[in-house]
N, CA, C and O atoms as a MOPAC input file, in Angstrom:
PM7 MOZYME 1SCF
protein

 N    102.46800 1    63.40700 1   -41.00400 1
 C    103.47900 1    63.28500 1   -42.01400 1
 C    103.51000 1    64.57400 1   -42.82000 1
 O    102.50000 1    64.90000 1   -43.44400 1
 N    104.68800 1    65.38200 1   -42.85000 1
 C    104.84600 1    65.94800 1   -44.18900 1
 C    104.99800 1    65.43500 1   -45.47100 1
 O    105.70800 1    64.43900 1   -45.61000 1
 N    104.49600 1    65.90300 1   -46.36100 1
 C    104.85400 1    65.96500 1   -47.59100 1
 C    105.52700 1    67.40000 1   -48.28200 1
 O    104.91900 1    68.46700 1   -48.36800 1
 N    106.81800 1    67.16900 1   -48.71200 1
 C    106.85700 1    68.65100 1   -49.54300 1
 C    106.85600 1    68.40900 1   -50.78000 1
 O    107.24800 1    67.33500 1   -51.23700 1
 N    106.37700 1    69.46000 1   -51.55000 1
 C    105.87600 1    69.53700 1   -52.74800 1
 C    106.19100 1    71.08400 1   -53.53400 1
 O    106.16200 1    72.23100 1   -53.08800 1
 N    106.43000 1    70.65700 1   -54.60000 1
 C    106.78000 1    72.25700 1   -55.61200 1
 C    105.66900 1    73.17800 1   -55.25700 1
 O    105.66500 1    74.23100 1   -54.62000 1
 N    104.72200 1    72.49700 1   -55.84200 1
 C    103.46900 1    72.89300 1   -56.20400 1
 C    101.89200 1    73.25300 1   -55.76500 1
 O    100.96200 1    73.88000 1   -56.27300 1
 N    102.22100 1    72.17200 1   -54.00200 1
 C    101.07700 1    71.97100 1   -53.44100 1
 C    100.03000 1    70.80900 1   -53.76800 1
 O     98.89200 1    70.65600 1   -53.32500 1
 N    100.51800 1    70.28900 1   -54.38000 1
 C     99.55800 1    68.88800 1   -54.57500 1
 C     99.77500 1    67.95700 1   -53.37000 1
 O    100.68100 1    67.83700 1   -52.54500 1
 N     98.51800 1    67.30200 1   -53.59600 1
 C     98.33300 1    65.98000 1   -52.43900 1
 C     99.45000 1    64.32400 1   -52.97400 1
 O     99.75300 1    64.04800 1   -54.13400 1
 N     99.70600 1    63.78300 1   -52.13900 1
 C    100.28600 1    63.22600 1   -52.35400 1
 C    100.03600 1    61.95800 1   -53.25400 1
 O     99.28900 1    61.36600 1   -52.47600 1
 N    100.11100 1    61.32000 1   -54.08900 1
 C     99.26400 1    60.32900 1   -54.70500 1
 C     99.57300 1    58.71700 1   -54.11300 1
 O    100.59700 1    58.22300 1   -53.64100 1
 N     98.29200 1    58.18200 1   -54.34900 1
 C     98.42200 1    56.81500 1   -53.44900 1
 C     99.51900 1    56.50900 1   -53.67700 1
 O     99.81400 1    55.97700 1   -52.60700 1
 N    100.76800 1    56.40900 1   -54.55800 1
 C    101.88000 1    55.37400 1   -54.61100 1
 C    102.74300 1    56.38900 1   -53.80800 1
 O    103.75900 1    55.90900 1   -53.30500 1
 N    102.54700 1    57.50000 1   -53.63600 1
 C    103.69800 1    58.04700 1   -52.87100 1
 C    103.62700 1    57.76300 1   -51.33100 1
 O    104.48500 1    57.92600 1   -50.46400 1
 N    102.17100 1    57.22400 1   -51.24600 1
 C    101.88700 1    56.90600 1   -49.51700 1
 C    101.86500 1    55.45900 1   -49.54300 1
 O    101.77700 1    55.09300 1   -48.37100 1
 N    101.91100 1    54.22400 1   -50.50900 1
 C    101.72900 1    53.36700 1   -50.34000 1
 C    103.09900 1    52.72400 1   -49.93800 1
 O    104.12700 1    53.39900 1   -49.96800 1
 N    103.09700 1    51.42200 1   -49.56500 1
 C    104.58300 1    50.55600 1   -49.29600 1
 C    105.79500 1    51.67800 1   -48.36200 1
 O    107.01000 1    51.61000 1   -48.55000 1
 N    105.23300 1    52.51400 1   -47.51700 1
 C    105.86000 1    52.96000 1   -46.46800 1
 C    105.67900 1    52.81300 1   -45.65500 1
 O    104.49400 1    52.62300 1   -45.37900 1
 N    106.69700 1    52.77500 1   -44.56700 1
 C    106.12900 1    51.99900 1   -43.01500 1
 C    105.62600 1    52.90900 1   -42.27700 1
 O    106.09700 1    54.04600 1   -42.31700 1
 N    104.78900 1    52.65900 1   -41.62700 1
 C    103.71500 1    53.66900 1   -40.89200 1
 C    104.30600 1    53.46200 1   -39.19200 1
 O    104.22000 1    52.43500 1   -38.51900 1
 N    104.62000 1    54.15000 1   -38.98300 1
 C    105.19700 1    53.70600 1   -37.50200 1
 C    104.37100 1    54.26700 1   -36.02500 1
 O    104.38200 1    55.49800 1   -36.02500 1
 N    103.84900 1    53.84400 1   -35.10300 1
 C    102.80600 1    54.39600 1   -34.46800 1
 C    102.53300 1    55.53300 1   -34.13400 1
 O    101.38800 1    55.62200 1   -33.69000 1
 N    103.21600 1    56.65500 1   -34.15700 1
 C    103.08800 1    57.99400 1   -33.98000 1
 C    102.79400 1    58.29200 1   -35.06200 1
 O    102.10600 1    59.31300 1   -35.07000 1
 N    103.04700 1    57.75300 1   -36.32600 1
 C    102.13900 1    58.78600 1   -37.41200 1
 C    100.93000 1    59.11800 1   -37.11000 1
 O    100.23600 1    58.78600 1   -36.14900 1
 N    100.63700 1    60.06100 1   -38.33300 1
 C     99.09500 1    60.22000 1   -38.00400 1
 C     98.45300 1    59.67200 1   -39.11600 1
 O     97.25600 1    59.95000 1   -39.18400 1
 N     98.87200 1    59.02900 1   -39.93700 1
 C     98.45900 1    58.59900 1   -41.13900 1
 C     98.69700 1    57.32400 1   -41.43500 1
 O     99.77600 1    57.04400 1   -40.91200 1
 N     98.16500 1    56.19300 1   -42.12200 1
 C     98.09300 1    55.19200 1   -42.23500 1
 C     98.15500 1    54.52500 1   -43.33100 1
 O     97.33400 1    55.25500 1   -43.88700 1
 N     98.47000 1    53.60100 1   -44.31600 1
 C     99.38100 1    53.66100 1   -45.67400 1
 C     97.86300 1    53.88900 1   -46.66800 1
 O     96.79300 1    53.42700 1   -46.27200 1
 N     97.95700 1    54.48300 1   -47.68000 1
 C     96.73900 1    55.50900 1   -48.62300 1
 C     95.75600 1    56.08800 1   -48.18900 1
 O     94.69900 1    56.07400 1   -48.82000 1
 N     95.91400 1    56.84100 1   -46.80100 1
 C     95.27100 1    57.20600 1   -46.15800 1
 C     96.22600 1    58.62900 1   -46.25000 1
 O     97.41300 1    58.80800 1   -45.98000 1
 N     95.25500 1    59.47900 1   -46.71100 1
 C     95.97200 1    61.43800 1   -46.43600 1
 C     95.68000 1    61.90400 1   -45.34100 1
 O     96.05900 1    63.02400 1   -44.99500 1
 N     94.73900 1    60.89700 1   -44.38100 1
 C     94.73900 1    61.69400 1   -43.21300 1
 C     95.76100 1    62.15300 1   -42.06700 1
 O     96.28900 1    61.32200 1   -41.32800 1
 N     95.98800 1    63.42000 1   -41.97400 1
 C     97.45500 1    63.74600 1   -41.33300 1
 C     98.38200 1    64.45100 1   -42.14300 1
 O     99.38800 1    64.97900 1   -41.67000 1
 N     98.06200 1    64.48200 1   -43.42300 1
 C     99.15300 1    64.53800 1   -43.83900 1
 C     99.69700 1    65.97000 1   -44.21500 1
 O     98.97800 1    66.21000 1   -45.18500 1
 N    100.34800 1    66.85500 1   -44.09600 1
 C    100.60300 1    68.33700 1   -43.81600 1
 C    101.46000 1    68.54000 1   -45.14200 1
 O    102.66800 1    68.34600 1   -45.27400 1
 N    100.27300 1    69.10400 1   -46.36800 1
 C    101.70500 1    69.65200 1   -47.52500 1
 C    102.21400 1    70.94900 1   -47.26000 1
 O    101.56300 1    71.94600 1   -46.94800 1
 N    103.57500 1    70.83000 1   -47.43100 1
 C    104.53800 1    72.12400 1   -47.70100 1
 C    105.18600 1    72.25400 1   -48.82000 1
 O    105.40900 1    71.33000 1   -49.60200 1
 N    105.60900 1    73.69500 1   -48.99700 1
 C    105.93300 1    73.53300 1   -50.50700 1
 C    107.36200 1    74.51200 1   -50.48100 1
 O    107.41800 1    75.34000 1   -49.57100 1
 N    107.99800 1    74.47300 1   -51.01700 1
 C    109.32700 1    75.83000 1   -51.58100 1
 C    108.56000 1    76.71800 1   -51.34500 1
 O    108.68800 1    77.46300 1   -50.37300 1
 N    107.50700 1    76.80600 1   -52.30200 1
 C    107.45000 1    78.62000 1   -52.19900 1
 C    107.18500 1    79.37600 1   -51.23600 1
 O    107.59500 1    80.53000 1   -51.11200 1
 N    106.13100 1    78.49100 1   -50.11000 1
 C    105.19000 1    79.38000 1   -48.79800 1
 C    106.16100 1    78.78200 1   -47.79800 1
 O    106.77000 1    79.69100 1   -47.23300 1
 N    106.51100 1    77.62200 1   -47.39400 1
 C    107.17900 1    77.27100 1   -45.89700 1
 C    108.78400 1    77.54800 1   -46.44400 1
 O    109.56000 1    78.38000 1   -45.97500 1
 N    108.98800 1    76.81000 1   -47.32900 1
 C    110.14300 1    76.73100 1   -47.31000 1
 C    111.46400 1    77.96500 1   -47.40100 1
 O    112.56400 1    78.16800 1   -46.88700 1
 N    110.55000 1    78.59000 1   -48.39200 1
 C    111.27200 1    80.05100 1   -48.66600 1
 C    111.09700 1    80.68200 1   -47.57900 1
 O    112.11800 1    81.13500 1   -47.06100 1
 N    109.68700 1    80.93400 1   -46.83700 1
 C    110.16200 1    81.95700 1   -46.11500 1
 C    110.55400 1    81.39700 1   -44.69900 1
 O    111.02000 1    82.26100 1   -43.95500 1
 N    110.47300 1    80.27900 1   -44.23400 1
 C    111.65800 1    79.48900 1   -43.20200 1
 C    113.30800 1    79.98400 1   -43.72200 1
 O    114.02400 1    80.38900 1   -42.80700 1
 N    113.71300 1    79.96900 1   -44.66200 1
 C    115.40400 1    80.47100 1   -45.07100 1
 C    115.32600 1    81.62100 1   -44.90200 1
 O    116.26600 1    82.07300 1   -44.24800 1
 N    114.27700 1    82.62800 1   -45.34600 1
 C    114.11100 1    83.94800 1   -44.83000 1
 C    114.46300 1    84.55400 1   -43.63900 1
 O    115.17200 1    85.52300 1   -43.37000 1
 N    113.61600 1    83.53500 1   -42.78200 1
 C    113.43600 1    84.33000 1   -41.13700 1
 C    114.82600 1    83.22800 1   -40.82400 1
 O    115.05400 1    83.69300 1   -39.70700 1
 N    115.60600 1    82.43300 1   -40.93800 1
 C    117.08100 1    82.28800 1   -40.74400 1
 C    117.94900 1    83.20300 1   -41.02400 1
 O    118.77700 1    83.66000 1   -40.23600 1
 N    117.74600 1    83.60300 1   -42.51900 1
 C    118.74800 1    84.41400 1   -42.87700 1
 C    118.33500 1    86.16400 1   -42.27800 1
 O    119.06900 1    87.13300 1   -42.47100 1
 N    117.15000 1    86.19700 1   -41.62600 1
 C    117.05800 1    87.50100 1   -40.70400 1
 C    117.71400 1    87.45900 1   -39.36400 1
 O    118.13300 1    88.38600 1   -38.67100 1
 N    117.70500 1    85.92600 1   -39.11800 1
 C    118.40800 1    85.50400 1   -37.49700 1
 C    120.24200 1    85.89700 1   -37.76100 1
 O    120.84900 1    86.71400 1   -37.06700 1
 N    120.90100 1    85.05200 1   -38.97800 1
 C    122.02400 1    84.99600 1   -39.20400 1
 C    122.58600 1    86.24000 1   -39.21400 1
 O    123.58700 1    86.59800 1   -38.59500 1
 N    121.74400 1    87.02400 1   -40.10700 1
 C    122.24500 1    88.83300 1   -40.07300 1
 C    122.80600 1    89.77000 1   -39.03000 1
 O    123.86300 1    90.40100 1   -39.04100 1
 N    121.53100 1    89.68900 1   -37.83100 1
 C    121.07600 1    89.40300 1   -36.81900 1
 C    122.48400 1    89.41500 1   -35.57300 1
 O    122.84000 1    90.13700 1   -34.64200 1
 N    123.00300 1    88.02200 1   -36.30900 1
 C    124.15800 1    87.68700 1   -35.29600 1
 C    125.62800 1    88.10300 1   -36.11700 1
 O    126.72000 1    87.92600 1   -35.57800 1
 N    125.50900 1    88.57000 1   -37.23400 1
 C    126.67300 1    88.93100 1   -38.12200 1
 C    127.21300 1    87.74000 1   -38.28800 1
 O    128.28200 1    87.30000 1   -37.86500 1
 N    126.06900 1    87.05400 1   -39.19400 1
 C    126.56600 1    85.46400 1   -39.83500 1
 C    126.72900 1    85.69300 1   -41.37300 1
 O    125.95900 1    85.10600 1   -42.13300 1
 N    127.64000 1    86.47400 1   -41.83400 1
 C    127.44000 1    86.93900 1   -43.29900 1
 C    127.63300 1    85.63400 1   -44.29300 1
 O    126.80500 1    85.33800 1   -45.15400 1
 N    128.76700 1    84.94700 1   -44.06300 1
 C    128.79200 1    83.89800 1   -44.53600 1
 C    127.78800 1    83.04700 1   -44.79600 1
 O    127.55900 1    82.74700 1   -45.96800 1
 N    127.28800 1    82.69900 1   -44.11300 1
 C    126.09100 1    81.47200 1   -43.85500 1
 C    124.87000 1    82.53900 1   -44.58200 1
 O    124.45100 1    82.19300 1   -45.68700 1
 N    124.35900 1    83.71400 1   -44.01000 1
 C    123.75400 1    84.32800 1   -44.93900 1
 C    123.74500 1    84.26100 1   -46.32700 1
 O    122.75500 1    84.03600 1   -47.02200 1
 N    124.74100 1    84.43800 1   -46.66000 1
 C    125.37600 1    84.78700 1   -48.50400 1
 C    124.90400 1    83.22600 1   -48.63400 1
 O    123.86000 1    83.30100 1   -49.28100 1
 N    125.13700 1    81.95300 1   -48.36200 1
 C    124.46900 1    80.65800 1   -48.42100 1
 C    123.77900 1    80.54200 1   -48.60400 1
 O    123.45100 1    79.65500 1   -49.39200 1
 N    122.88600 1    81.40800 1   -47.98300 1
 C    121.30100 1    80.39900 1   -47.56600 1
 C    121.00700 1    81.75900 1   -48.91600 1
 O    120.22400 1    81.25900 1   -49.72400 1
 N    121.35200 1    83.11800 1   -49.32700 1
 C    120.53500 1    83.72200 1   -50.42200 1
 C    120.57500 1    82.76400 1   -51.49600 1
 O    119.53600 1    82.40100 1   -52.04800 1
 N    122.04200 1    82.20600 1   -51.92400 1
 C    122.21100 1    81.57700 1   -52.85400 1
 C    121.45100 1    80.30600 1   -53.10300 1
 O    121.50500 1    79.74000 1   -54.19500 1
 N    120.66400 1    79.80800 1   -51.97900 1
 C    120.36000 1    78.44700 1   -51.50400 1
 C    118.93200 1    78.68300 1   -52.49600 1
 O    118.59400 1    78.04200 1   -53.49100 1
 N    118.10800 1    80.08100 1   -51.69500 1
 C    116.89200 1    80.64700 1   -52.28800 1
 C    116.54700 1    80.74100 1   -53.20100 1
 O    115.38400 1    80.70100 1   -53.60300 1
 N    118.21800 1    81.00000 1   -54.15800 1
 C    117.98600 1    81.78400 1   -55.49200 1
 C    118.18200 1    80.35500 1   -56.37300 1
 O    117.63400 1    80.37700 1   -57.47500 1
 N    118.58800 1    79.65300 1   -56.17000 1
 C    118.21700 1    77.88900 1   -56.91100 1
 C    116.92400 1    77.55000 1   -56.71100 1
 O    116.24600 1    77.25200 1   -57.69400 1
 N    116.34800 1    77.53500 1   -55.38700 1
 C    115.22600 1    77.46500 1   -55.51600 1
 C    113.98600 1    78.13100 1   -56.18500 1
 O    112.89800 1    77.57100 1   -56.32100 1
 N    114.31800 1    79.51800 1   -56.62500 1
 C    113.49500 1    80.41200 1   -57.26700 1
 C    113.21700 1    80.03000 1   -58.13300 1
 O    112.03700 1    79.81600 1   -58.41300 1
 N    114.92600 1    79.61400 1   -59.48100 1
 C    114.68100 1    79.17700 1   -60.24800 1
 C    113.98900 1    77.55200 1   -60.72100 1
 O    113.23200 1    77.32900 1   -61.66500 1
 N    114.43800 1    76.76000 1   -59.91000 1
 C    113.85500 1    75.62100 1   -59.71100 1
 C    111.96800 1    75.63300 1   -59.93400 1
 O    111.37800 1    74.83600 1   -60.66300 1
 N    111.46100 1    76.46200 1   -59.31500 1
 C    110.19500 1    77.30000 1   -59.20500 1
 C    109.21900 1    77.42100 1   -60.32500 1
 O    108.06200 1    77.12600 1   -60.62300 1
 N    110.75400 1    78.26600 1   -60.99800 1
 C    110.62600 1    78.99900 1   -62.35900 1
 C    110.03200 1    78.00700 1   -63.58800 1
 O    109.15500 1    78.28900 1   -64.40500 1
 N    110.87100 1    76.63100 1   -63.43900 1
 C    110.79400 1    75.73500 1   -64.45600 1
 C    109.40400 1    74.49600 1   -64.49600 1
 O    109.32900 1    73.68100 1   -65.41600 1

């Protein structure tokens, strides 16, 4: 299971509890085992990054100019 997170924190029992665990998870309800945090700042940002290097790339200016603007909410989002 992912979790994403601002900040990098673990997920707290109520955020894992009363969800259905379906057999391919790897995790089991208040159980963190499995559980993979991501956050804005390290995956997320630089996943839009290496897109918006692909989009360039293909002369996707549009969708580029998007995804900066997409970043730059998130920065601030960050910020607060």
């Amino acid at each position: 299971m992912y979790y994403l997170t601002k900040d990098g924190h673990a997920p707290s029992s109520e955020s894992l509890s009363g969800e259905k665990v379906f057999e391919n998870d790897l995790i089991s309800i208040g159980n963190e085992t499995g559980v993979v945090l991501i956050t804005y700042r390290d995956e997320i940002l630089n996943w839009l990054e290496n897109c918006s290097r692909h989009l360039a790339s293909n002369n996707e200016k549009n969708l580029c100019r998007q995804l900066e603007l997409f970043k730059d909410i998130i920065r601030e989002h960050l910020k607060a």
